[in-house]
Tab-separated table of C-alpha atoms in Angstrom:
chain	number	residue	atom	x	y	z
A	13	UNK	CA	-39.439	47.557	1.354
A	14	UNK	CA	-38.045	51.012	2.639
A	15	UNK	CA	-39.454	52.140	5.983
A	16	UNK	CA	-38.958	55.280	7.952
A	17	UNK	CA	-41.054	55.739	11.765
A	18	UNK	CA	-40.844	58.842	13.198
A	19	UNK	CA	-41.061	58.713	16.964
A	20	UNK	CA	-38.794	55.776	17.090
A	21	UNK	CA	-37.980	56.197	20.687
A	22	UNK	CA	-41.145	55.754	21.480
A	23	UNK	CA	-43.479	52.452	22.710
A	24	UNK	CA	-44.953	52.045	19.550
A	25	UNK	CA	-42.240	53.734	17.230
A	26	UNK	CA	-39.651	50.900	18.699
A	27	UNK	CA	-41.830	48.656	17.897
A	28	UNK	CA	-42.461	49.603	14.476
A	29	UNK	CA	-38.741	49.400	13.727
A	30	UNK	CA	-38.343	45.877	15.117
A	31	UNK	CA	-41.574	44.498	13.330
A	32	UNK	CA	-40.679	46.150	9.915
A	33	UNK	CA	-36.672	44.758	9.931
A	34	UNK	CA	-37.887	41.709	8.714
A	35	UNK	CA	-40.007	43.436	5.779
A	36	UNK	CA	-36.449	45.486	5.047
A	37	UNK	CA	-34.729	48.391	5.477
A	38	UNK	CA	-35.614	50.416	8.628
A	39	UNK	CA	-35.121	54.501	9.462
A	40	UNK	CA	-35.925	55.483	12.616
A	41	UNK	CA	-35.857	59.129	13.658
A	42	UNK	CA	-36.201	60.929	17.468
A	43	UNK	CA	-36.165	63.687	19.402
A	44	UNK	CA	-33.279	62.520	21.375
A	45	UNK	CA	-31.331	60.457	18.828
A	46	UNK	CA	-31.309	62.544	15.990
A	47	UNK	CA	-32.574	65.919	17.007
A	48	UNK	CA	-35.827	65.799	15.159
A	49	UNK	CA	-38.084	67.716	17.136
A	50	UNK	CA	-41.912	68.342	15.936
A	51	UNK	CA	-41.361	71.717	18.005
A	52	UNK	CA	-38.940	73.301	15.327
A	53	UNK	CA	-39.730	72.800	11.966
A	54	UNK	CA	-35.651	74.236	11.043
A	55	UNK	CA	-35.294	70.508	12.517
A	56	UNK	CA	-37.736	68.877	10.495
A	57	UNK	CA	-36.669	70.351	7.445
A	58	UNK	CA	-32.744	69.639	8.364
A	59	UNK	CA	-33.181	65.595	8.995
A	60	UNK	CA	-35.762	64.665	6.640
A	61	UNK	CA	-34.441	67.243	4.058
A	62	UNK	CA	-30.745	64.870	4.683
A	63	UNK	CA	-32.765	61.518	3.485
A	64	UNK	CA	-32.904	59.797	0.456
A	65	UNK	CA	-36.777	58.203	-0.689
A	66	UNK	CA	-38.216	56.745	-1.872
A	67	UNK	CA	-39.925	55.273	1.163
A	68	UNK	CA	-42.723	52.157	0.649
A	69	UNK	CA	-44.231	53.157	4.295
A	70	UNK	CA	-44.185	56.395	6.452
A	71	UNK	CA	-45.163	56.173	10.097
A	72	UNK	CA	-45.614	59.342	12.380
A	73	UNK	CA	-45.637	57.556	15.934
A	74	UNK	CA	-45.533	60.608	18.384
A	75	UNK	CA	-47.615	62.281	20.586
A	76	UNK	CA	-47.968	63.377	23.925
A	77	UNK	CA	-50.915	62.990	26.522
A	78	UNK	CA	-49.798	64.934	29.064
A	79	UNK	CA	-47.130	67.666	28.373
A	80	UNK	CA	-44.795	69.033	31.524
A	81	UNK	CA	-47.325	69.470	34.512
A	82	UNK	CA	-50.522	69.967	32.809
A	83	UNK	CA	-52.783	66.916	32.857
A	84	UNK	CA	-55.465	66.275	30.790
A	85	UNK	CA	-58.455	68.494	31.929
A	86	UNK	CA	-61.429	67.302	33.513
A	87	UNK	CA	-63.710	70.470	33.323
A	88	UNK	CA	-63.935	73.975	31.448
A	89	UNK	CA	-62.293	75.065	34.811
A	90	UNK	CA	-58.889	73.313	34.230
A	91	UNK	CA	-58.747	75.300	30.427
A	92	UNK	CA	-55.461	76.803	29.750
A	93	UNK	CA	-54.441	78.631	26.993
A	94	UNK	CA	-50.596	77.798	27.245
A	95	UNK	CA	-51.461	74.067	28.002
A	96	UNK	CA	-53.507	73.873	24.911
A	97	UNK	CA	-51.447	75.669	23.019
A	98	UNK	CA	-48.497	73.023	23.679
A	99	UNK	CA	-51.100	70.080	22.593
A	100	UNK	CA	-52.073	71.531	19.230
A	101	UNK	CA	-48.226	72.531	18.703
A	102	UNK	CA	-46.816	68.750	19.327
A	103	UNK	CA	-50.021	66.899	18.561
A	104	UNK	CA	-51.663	68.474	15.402
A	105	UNK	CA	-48.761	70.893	14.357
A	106	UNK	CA	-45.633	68.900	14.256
A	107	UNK	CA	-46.634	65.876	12.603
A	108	UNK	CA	-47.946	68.278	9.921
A	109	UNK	CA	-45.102	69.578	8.983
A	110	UNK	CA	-43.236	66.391	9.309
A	111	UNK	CA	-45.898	65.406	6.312
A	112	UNK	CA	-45.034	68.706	4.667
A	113	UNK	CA	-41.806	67.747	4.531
A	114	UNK	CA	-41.558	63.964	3.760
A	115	UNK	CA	-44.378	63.662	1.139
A	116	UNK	CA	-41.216	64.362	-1.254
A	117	UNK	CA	-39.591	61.139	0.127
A	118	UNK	CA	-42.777	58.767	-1.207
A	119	UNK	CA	-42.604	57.430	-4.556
A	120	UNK	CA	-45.313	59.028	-7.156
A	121	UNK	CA	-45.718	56.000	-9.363
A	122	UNK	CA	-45.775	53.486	-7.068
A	123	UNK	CA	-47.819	52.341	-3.983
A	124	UNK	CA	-46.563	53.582	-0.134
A	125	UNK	CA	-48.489	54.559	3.133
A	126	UNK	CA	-48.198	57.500	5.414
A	127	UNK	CA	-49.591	57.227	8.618
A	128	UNK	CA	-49.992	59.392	11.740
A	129	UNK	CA	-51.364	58.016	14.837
A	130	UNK	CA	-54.224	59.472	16.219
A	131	UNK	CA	-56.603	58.621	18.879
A	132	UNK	CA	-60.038	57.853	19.346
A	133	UNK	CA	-61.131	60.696	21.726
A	134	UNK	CA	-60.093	62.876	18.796
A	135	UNK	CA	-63.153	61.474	17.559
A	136	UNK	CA	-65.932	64.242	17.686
A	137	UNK	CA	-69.202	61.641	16.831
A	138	UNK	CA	-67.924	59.517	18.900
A	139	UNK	CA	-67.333	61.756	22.076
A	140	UNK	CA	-69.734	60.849	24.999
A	141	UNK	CA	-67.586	61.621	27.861
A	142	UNK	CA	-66.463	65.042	27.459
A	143	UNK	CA	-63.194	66.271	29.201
A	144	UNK	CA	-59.781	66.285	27.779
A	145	UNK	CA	-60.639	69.446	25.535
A	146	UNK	CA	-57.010	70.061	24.566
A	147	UNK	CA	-56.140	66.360	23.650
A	148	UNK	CA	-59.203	65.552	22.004
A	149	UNK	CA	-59.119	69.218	20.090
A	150	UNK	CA	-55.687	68.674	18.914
A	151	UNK	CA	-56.174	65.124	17.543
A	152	UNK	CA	-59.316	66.341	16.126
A	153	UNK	CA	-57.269	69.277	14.485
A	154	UNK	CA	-55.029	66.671	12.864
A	155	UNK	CA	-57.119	64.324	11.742
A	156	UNK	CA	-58.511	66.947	9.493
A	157	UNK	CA	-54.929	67.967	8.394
A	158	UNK	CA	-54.719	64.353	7.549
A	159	UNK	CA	-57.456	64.640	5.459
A	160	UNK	CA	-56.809	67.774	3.906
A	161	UNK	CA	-53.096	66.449	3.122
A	162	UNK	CA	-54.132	62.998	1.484
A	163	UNK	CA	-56.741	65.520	-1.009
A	164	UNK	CA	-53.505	67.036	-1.881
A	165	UNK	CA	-51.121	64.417	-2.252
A	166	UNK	CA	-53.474	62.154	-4.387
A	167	UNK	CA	-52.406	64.538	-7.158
A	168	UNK	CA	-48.730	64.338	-7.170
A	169	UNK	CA	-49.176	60.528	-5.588
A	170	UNK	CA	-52.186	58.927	-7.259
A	171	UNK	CA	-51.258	55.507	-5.661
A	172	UNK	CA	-50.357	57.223	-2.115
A	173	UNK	CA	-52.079	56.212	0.773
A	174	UNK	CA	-52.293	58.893	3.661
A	175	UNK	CA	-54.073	57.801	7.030
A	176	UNK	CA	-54.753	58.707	10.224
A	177	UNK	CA	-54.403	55.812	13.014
A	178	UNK	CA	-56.077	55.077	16.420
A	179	UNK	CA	-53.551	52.158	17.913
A	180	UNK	CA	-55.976	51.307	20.988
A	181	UNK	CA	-54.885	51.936	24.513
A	182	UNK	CA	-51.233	50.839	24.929
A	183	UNK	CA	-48.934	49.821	27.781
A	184	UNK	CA	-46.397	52.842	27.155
A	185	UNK	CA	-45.500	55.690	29.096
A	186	UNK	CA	-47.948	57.499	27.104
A	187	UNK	CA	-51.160	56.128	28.443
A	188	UNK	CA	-49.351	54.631	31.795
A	189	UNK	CA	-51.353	57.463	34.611
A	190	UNK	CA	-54.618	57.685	32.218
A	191	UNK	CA	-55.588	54.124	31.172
A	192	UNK	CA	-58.495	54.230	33.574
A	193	UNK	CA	-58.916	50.581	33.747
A	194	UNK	CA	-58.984	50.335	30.125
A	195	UNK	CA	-57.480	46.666	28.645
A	196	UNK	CA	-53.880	47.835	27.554
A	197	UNK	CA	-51.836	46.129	24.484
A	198	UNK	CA	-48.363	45.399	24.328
A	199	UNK	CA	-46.620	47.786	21.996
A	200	UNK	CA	-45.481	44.760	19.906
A	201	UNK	CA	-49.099	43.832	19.771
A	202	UNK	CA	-50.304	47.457	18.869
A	203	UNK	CA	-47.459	47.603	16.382
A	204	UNK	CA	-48.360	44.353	14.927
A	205	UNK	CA	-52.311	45.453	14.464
A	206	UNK	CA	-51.405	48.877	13.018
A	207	UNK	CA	-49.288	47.236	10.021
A	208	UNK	CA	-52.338	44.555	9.576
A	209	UNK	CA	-54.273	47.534	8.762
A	210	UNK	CA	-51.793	49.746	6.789
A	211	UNK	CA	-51.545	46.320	4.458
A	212	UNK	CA	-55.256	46.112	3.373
A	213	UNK	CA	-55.590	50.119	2.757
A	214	UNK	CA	-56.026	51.249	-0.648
A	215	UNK	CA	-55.813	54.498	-2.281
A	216	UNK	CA	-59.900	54.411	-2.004
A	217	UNK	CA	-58.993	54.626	1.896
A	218	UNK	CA	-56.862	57.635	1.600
A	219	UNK	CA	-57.720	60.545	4.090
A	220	UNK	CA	-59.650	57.818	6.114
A	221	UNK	CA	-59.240	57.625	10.375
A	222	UNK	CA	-58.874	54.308	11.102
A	223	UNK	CA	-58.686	51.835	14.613
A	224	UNK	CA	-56.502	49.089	15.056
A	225	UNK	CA	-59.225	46.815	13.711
A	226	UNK	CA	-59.485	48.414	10.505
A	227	UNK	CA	-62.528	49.985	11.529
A	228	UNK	CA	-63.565	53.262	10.518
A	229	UNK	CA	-63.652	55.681	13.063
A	230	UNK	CA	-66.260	58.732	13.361
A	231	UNK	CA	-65.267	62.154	12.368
């Protein structure tokens, strides 16, 4: 098996990497070990256009709660148009274009799995609280690029499955200042759940948002 995470710097993108090196061969890409930023797609383009596939699994593990100063926003008062322009650009964006770019690495007549992790406030039935309009927005924005992409890439990958992923709150840096209380998993633990439910998708699953339970998760 032939496994590449993106985000590998990351809680739950280290993680990945150290769960999958028993299944085989691991690629792990960053930011700030191999220049891959989600920001630049000239970067995208340069290190995934520099790999070799076919790859069995695909994992996009990055994402950003909170991005420089601005916090996630408690009221329409806290709206800013540069703050949510930074969320859709890193959280809905990027890992587009990093699908845009690697669906060429997955094999076409054989089985493999792309997934992007999500969240569940991206969640727009299930949204009761309110608040955190650019997060939520921009995970809502790529779940539907999710969707749109695995419509897509069924044609050119009829065995392809292409997922989006809520993980469940997790002990990283990520969720550290805005667990509210909220039971937190290991990353090993979250890693360990999210591979559990990448190995019982099917292609009927494709396009699908998904928790760590296997659960579907409201549009």
């Amino acid at each position: 098996m032939r496994s590449l995470i993106i985000g590998a710097s990351g809680g739950i993108g280290g993680a990945l990497c150290d769960a999958l090196q028993a299944r085989g061969a691991v690629v792990g890409l960053s930011r700030s070990r191999d220049g891959l930023d989600l920001l630049d797609e000239a970067s995208i383009a340069r290190v995934l256009g520099a790999l070799e596939g076919p790859f069995d699994l695909i994992v996009v593990a990055t994402g950003a709660l909170q991005i420089g100063a601005a916090t996630p926003e408690k009221s329409l008062r806290a709206l800013n148009a540069e703050a949510m322009l930074a969320q859709f650009a890193l959280n809905a964006v990027g890992p587009a274009l990093v699908i845009k770019h690697a669906l060429r690495l997955m094999p076409r007549g054989a089985p493999s799995r792309l997934a992007v992790l999500s969240a569940r406030v991206g969640s727009i039935g299930d949204n009761r609280l309110g608040g955190w309009y650019s997060y939520r927005a921009a995970k809502a924005a790529l779940n539907q690029l999710v969707h749109s992409a695995a419509i897509e890439a069924a044609r050119s990958h009829p065995h392809a499955v292409l997922v989006a992923l809520h993980p469940g709150t997790v002990a990283t840096g990520l969720t550290a200042a805005h667990s509210g209380g909220h039971p937190a998993v290991s990353p090993e633990t979250a890693a360990a759940n999210l591979l559990a439910v990448l190995d019982g998708l099917t292609p009927a699953d494709s396009g699908g948002f998904f928790d760590w339970q296997g659960e579907a998760v409201p549009w």
